[in-house]
Structure formats: C-alpha cells, structure tokens
Amino acid sequence: SVVAVRVQTTDAVYGFSEAVLRREVFGIRGDTGQDDTLNLSSGYEQCSYGALTFTPLASETGNDGVSIVDGVVTISVDVAANGNSDGNVRNAVTDKIKAVFGSDMQAVADYWMYCLPPGTSGSWIAYAYINSYISVYNNQWCNYPSGQMHEIGHNLGYAHSGESQTYDDQSGMMGYSYSQDDGPVM
C-alpha cells in the first residue's frame, strides 16, 4: 500500500488538493470529476503486466484526528518551507507521521510519498532512498507519473539506467523523468 502525503508547512502547502493528489497517484476520480489513466498505480501495473500494483491505503485514523483517506493524508508541520532545506522539511514530516500514526511507518503502509510545497532551497525535483519506503517530491513533481515511478523504483531497489551517464536513457522509468501529467507511456 502507498500513502501520498500532502505537506503543509507554516508558510506554504503542496499546491494541489487531496482529491487531485489522489487522482494523480492512484487514478481515483473522487470529486475532481476527471479520470487519470496514467499514474503510479497504472504505470507499474502496465510495466509489470499486472504482477506489481500499488494500491492506496484505504483508511487509517491516527492521533489528533488526522486521517488517511484513499491513500492520501495532509500533514502539517511546524517548520517553514521557504529558504529551508528539503531535508529539514522531510525530517519534520517523518517525525509528525510517527507521532500521529506510530513509530513503525511500514506497519501502516509499505511506501510513503512526501509532496513538499514549493520554496525549499536548491533546485531539486525529487529523490528516494534505495530499498527504503520514503520518496520526496518538490511540489508539482508529485503529480508526474514518470517521476513517481522513478522514485518508487529506487524504493524497490532499482538504480538509474544509462549506458554512459546518469539519466541518458530516456526509454524507461529509471532514466530521465518527464514533467508531463499523462506521459510518456513507457
């Protein structure tokens, strides 16, 4: 199961609603009124011929009345995004999730996607930890299927593809990531 975390800091919030995030990651229409046929769930299902699917965590309520609904939760942290490092914001989000849902995050969900608001320092897009369960996205990059699949691929243990340098392979999910909502289909 996967949880997409809509992060709100003291001065910014990930730029899209929970409903939009749910649609972009899982393809669930919800109250947006639109289908999203290419997303994390459908991309892995297509690439693996149905052998690997990512499903949203149906429902979980933690402390303070914070609830995960259909794989999405909003987490508010007491740090600023603007000018702060993504690492500081990421750590604050992890601490808050553990305080709300318990210290063993993988007992709640297999993978956690942090959708950070714009404004953190540096010009980064997204990153994830190899053989881990956390991936981190800079605002709208949480909406792009090739970025989602690439970063979750790192969580699954995949390295970058490329013959001579990192990202020179544009044919698969572990190469170059595209800032497109419904493409490319790989």
PDB file of C-alpha atoms in Angstrom:
ATOM      1  CA  SER A   1       0.000   0.000   0.000  1.00  0.00           C
ATOM      2  CA  VAL A   2       1.027   3.598  -0.599  1.00  0.00           C
ATOM      3  CA  VAL A   3       0.288   6.863   1.192  1.00  0.00           C
ATOM      4  CA  ALA A   4       0.756  10.186  -0.603  1.00  0.00           C
ATOM      5  CA  VAL A   5       1.402  12.931   1.944  1.00  0.00           C
ATOM      6  CA  ARG A   6       0.214  16.438   1.154  1.00  0.00           C
ATOM      7  CA  VAL A   7       2.643  18.569   3.197  1.00  0.00           C
ATOM      8  CA  GLN A   8       1.685  21.872   4.767  1.00  0.00           C
ATOM      9  CA  THR A   9       4.376  23.987   6.420  1.00  0.00           C
ATOM     10  CA  THR A  10       3.990  27.213   8.383  1.00  0.00           C
ATOM     11  CA  ASP A  11       4.333  29.276   5.210  1.00  0.00           C
ATOM     12  CA  ALA A  12       3.353  27.057   2.266  1.00  0.00           C
ATOM     13  CA  VAL A  13       1.389  23.992   1.192  1.00  0.00           C
ATOM     14  CA  TYR A  14       1.775  21.428  -1.597  1.00  0.00           C
ATOM     15  CA  GLY A  15      -0.036  23.157  -4.444  1.00  0.00           C
ATOM     16  CA  PHE A  16      -2.885  20.709  -5.066  1.00  0.00           C
ATOM     17  CA  SER A  17      -5.865  19.330  -3.141  1.00  0.00           C
ATOM     18  CA  GLU A  18      -6.073  15.848  -1.650  1.00  0.00           C
ATOM     19  CA  ALA A  19      -8.541  14.913  -4.412  1.00  0.00           C
ATOM     20  CA  VAL A  20      -6.128  15.974  -7.162  1.00  0.00           C
ATOM     21  CA  LEU A  21      -3.243  14.153  -5.468  1.00  0.00           C
ATOM     22  CA  ARG A  22      -5.371  11.002  -5.149  1.00  0.00           C
ATOM     23  CA  ARG A  23      -6.200  11.181  -8.865  1.00  0.00           C
ATOM     24  CA  GLU A  24      -2.590  11.852  -9.917  1.00  0.00           C
ATOM     25  CA  VAL A  25      -1.093   8.990  -7.881  1.00  0.00           C
ATOM     26  CA  PHE A  26      -3.838   6.362  -7.931  1.00  0.00           C
ATOM     27  CA  GLY A  27      -6.141   7.425 -10.793  1.00  0.00           C
ATOM     28  CA  ILE A  28      -9.089   7.706  -8.405  1.00  0.00           C
ATOM     29  CA  ARG A  29     -11.605  10.197  -9.768  1.00  0.00           C
ATOM     30  CA  GLY A  30     -13.128  11.302  -6.468  1.00  0.00           C
ATOM     31  CA  ASP A  31     -14.642  14.777  -6.525  1.00  0.00           C
ATOM     32  CA  THR A  32     -12.353  16.045  -9.299  1.00  0.00           C
ATOM     33  CA  GLY A  33     -14.685  14.633 -11.958  1.00  0.00           C
ATOM     34  CA  GLN A  34     -11.725  13.541 -14.083  1.00  0.00           C
ATOM     35  CA  ASP A  35     -10.030  10.195 -14.613  1.00  0.00           C
ATOM     36  CA  ASP A  36      -6.263   9.930 -14.759  1.00  0.00           C
ATOM     37  CA  THR A  37      -5.336   6.911 -16.821  1.00  0.00           C
ATOM     38  CA  LEU A  38      -1.544   7.205 -16.343  1.00  0.00           C
ATOM     39  CA  ASN A  39      -0.342   7.345 -12.756  1.00  0.00           C
ATOM     40  CA  LEU A  40       1.838   5.414 -10.301  1.00  0.00           C
ATOM     41  CA  SER A  41      -0.647   2.551  -9.957  1.00  0.00           C
ATOM     42  CA  SER A  42      -1.467   2.116 -13.638  1.00  0.00           C
ATOM     43  CA  GLY A  43       2.144   2.634 -14.752  1.00  0.00           C
ATOM     44  CA  TYR A  44       3.537  -0.171 -12.619  1.00  0.00           C
ATOM     45  CA  GLU A  45       0.604  -2.414 -13.446  1.00  0.00           C
ATOM     46  CA  GLN A  46       1.256  -1.899 -17.184  1.00  0.00           C
ATOM     47  CA  CYS A  47       5.049  -2.249 -16.959  1.00  0.00           C
ATOM     48  CA  SER A  48       4.823  -5.448 -14.903  1.00  0.00           C
ATOM     49  CA  TYR A  49       1.935  -6.976 -16.874  1.00  0.00           C
ATOM     50  CA  GLY A  50      -0.172  -6.932 -13.714  1.00  0.00           C
ATOM     51  CA  ALA A  51       2.435  -8.521 -11.436  1.00  0.00           C
ATOM     52  CA  LEU A  52       3.066  -5.353  -9.383  1.00  0.00           C
ATOM     53  CA  THR A  53       0.327  -2.970  -8.368  1.00  0.00           C
ATOM     54  CA  PHE A  54       0.346  -0.111  -5.897  1.00  0.00           C
ATOM     55  CA  THR A  55      -2.893   0.436  -4.045  1.00  0.00           C
ATOM     56  CA  PRO A  56      -3.862   3.342  -1.824  1.00  0.00           C
ATOM     57  CA  LEU A  57      -4.139   2.633   1.876  1.00  0.00           C
ATOM     58  CA  ALA A  58      -7.906   2.576   2.307  1.00  0.00           C
ATOM     59  CA  SER A  59      -8.281   4.287   5.647  1.00  0.00           C
ATOM     60  CA  GLU A  60      -6.367   4.899   8.859  1.00  0.00           C
ATOM     61  CA  THR A  61      -7.007   7.392  11.625  1.00  0.00           C
ATOM     62  CA  GLY A  62      -4.179   8.465  13.867  1.00  0.00           C
ATOM     63  CA  ASN A  63      -3.781  10.787  16.805  1.00  0.00           C
ATOM     64  CA  ASP A  64      -5.146  14.325  16.631  1.00  0.00           C
ATOM     65  CA  GLY A  65      -7.939  13.178  14.283  1.00  0.00           C
ATOM     66  CA  VAL A  66      -5.572  13.017  11.292  1.00  0.00           C
ATOM     67  CA  SER A  67      -6.902  10.514   8.750  1.00  0.00           C
ATOM     68  CA  ILE A  68      -5.547   8.801   5.688  1.00  0.00           C
ATOM     69  CA  VAL A  69      -8.407   8.516   3.189  1.00  0.00           C
ATOM     70  CA  ASP A  70      -7.992   6.516  -0.014  1.00  0.00           C
ATOM     71  CA  GLY A  71      -4.210   6.746   0.196  1.00  0.00           C
ATOM     72  CA  VAL A  72      -3.852  10.482   0.866  1.00  0.00           C
ATOM     73  CA  VAL A  73      -3.283  12.487   4.046  1.00  0.00           C
ATOM     74  CA  THR A  74      -2.420  16.121   4.797  1.00  0.00           C
ATOM     75  CA  ILE A  75       0.336  16.507   7.373  1.00  0.00           C
ATOM     76  CA  SER A  76       1.047  19.930   8.903  1.00  0.00           C
ATOM     77  CA  VAL A  77       4.497  20.612  10.308  1.00  0.00           C
ATOM     78  CA  ASP A  78       5.847  23.485  12.374  1.00  0.00           C
ATOM     79  CA  VAL A  79       8.675  24.454  10.035  1.00  0.00           C
ATOM     80  CA  ALA A  80       8.868  26.895   7.153  1.00  0.00           C
ATOM     81  CA  ALA A  81       9.440  25.725   3.594  1.00  0.00           C
ATOM     82  CA  ASN A  82      10.741  28.978   2.115  1.00  0.00           C
ATOM     83  CA  GLY A  83      14.527  29.017   2.288  1.00  0.00           C
ATOM     84  CA  ASN A  84      14.636  25.841   4.374  1.00  0.00           C
ATOM     85  CA  SER A  85      16.318  22.665   3.165  1.00  0.00           C
ATOM     86  CA  ASP A  86      14.124  19.882   1.840  1.00  0.00           C
ATOM     87  CA  GLY A  87      15.890  17.609   4.344  1.00  0.00           C
ATOM     88  CA  ASN A  88      14.699  19.676   7.305  1.00  0.00           C
ATOM     89  CA  VAL A  89      11.122  19.644   5.993  1.00  0.00           C
ATOM     90  CA  ARG A  90      11.332  15.917   5.195  1.00  0.00           C
ATOM     91  CA  ASN A  91      12.570  15.140   8.714  1.00  0.00           C
ATOM     92  CA  ALA A  92       9.779  17.219  10.273  1.00  0.00           C
ATOM     93  CA  VAL A  93       7.219  15.321   8.166  1.00  0.00           C
ATOM     94  CA  THR A  94       8.661  11.958   9.193  1.00  0.00           C
ATOM     95  CA  ASP A  95       8.611  12.965  12.877  1.00  0.00           C
ATOM     96  CA  LYS A  96       4.993  14.120  12.600  1.00  0.00           C
ATOM     97  CA  ILE A  97       3.861  10.939  10.819  1.00  0.00           C
ATOM     98  CA  LYS A  98       5.500   8.843  13.538  1.00  0.00           C
ATOM     99  CA  ALA A  99       3.850  10.938  16.259  1.00  0.00           C
ATOM    100  CA  VAL A 100       0.427  10.594  14.616  1.00  0.00           C
ATOM    101  CA  PHE A 101       0.480   7.027  13.251  1.00  0.00           C
ATOM    102  CA  GLY A 102       3.177   5.310  15.326  1.00  0.00           C
ATOM    103  CA  SER A 103       6.918   4.871  15.025  1.00  0.00           C
ATOM    104  CA  ASP A 104       6.743   1.946  12.575  1.00  0.00           C
ATOM    105  CA  MET A 105       5.576   3.703   9.413  1.00  0.00           C
ATOM    106  CA  GLN A 106       5.742   0.486   7.378  1.00  0.00           C
ATOM    107  CA  ALA A 107       3.220  -1.105   9.737  1.00  0.00           C
ATOM    108  CA  VAL A 108       0.790   1.481   8.341  1.00  0.00           C
ATOM    109  CA  ALA A 109       1.814   1.497   4.659  1.00  0.00           C
ATOM    110  CA  ASP A 110       4.548  -0.030   2.524  1.00  0.00           C
ATOM    111  CA  TYR A 111       5.550   3.255   0.834  1.00  0.00           C
ATOM    112  CA  TRP A 112       5.213   6.942   1.724  1.00  0.00           C
ATOM    113  CA  MET A 113       5.373   9.715  -0.879  1.00  0.00           C
ATOM    114  CA  TYR A 114       6.063  13.195   0.581  1.00  0.00           C
ATOM    115  CA  CYS A 115       4.707  16.001  -1.605  1.00  0.00           C
ATOM    116  CA  LEU A 116       6.539  19.081  -0.336  1.00  0.00           C
ATOM    117  CA  PRO A 117       5.379  22.621  -1.023  1.00  0.00           C
ATOM    118  CA  PRO A 118       7.425  24.911  -3.248  1.00  0.00           C
ATOM    119  CA  GLY A 119      10.071  27.168  -1.755  1.00  0.00           C
ATOM    120  CA  THR A 120      12.650  24.861  -0.213  1.00  0.00           C
ATOM    121  CA  SER A 121      16.243  25.748  -1.003  1.00  0.00           C
ATOM    122  CA  GLY A 122      18.037  24.316  -4.007  1.00  0.00           C
ATOM    123  CA  SER A 123      16.859  23.278  -7.453  1.00  0.00           C
ATOM    124  CA  TRP A 124      15.785  19.730  -6.813  1.00  0.00           C
ATOM    125  CA  ILE A 125      12.974  17.701  -8.389  1.00  0.00           C
ATOM    126  CA  ALA A 126      12.555  14.523  -6.344  1.00  0.00           C
ATOM    127  CA  TYR A 127      14.540  11.799  -4.614  1.00  0.00           C
ATOM    128  CA  ALA A 128      14.105   8.496  -2.825  1.00  0.00           C
ATOM    129  CA  TYR A 129      16.093   6.068  -0.776  1.00  0.00           C
ATOM    130  CA  ILE A 130      17.214   2.756  -2.268  1.00  0.00           C
ATOM    131  CA  ASN A 131      15.468  -0.227  -0.649  1.00  0.00           C
ATOM    132  CA  SER A 132      13.506   2.062   1.612  1.00  0.00           C
ATOM    133  CA  TYR A 133       9.951   3.347   1.899  1.00  0.00           C
ATOM    134  CA  ILE A 134      10.158   7.151   1.587  1.00  0.00           C
ATOM    135  CA  SER A 135      10.226   9.216  -1.600  1.00  0.00           C
ATOM    136  CA  VAL A 136      10.198  13.029  -1.644  1.00  0.00           C
ATOM    137  CA  TYR A 137       8.871  15.328  -4.386  1.00  0.00           C
ATOM    138  CA  ASN A 138       9.135  19.064  -4.983  1.00  0.00           C
ATOM    139  CA  ASN A 139       5.535  20.262  -5.347  1.00  0.00           C
ATOM    140  CA  GLN A 140       4.129  19.509  -8.831  1.00  0.00           C
ATOM    141  CA  TRP A 141       6.665  16.706  -9.383  1.00  0.00           C
ATOM    142  CA  CYS A 142       4.462  14.626  -7.086  1.00  0.00           C
ATOM    143  CA  ASN A 143       1.888  14.677  -9.922  1.00  0.00           C
ATOM    144  CA  TYR A 144       4.058  13.370 -12.758  1.00  0.00           C
ATOM    145  CA  PRO A 145       3.868   9.600 -13.374  1.00  0.00           C
ATOM    146  CA  SER A 146       7.417   9.193 -14.672  1.00  0.00           C
ATOM    147  CA  GLY A 147       8.759  10.926 -11.541  1.00  0.00           C
ATOM    148  CA  GLN A 148       6.526   8.832  -9.277  1.00  0.00           C
ATOM    149  CA  MET A 149       7.569   5.587 -10.953  1.00  0.00           C
ATOM    150  CA  HIS A 150      11.253   6.596 -10.960  1.00  0.00           C
ATOM    151  CA  GLU A 151      11.405   7.429  -7.256  1.00  0.00           C
ATOM    152  CA  ILE A 152       9.330   4.450  -6.095  1.00  0.00           C
ATOM    153  CA  GLY A 153      11.654   2.403  -8.331  1.00  0.00           C
ATOM    154  CA  HIS A 154      14.539   3.487  -6.075  1.00  0.00           C
ATOM    155  CA  ASN A 155      12.487   2.339  -3.061  1.00  0.00           C
ATOM    156  CA  LEU A 156      12.194  -1.041  -4.804  1.00  0.00           C
ATOM    157  CA  GLY A 157      15.980  -1.192  -5.221  1.00  0.00           C
ATOM    158  CA  TYR A 158      16.357  -0.017  -8.814  1.00  0.00           C
ATOM    159  CA  ALA A 159      19.338   2.146  -9.789  1.00  0.00           C
ATOM    160  CA  HIS A 160      19.455   4.723 -12.572  1.00  0.00           C
ATOM    161  CA  SER A 161      19.544   3.378 -16.105  1.00  0.00           C
ATOM    162  CA  GLY A 162      22.001   4.673 -18.631  1.00  0.00           C
ATOM    163  CA  GLU A 163      24.814   3.462 -20.795  1.00  0.00           C
ATOM    164  CA  SER A 164      27.369   6.219 -20.300  1.00  0.00           C
ATOM    165  CA  GLN A 165      25.942   8.631 -17.729  1.00  0.00           C
ATOM    166  CA  THR A 166      23.053   9.002 -15.319  1.00  0.00           C
ATOM    167  CA  TYR A 167      19.719   9.795 -16.981  1.00  0.00           C
ATOM    168  CA  ASP A 168      20.950   9.336 -20.572  1.00  0.00           C
ATOM    169  CA  ASP A 169      18.437   6.512 -21.073  1.00  0.00           C
ATOM    170  CA  GLN A 170      15.070   8.031 -21.986  1.00  0.00           C
ATOM    171  CA  SER A 171      13.311   4.761 -22.770  1.00  0.00           C
ATOM    172  CA  GLY A 172      12.458   3.534 -19.278  1.00  0.00           C
ATOM    173  CA  MET A 173      11.301   4.697 -15.885  1.00  0.00           C
ATOM    174  CA  MET A 174      14.734   4.662 -14.239  1.00  0.00           C
ATOM    175  CA  GLY A 175      16.220   7.078 -16.764  1.00  0.00           C
ATOM    176  CA  TYR A 176      15.066  10.599 -17.463  1.00  0.00           C
ATOM    177  CA  SER A 177      11.837  11.804 -15.799  1.00  0.00           C
ATOM    178  CA  TYR A 178       9.363  13.925 -17.718  1.00  0.00           C
ATOM    179  CA  SER A 179       7.345  16.872 -16.413  1.00  0.00           C
ATOM    180  CA  GLN A 180       4.176  15.594 -18.082  1.00  0.00           C
ATOM    181  CA  ASP A 181       0.931  14.578 -16.475  1.00  0.00           C
ATOM    182  CA  ASP A 182      -0.097  11.835 -18.882  1.00  0.00           C
ATOM    183  CA  GLY A 183       3.098  10.710 -20.476  1.00  0.00           C
ATOM    184  CA  PRO A 184       5.204   9.343 -21.695  1.00  0.00           C
ATOM    185  CA  VAL A 185       3.821   5.832 -21.658  1.00  0.00           C
ATOM    186  CA  MET A 186       6.854   3.606 -21.189  1.00  0.00           C
TER     187      MET A 186
END
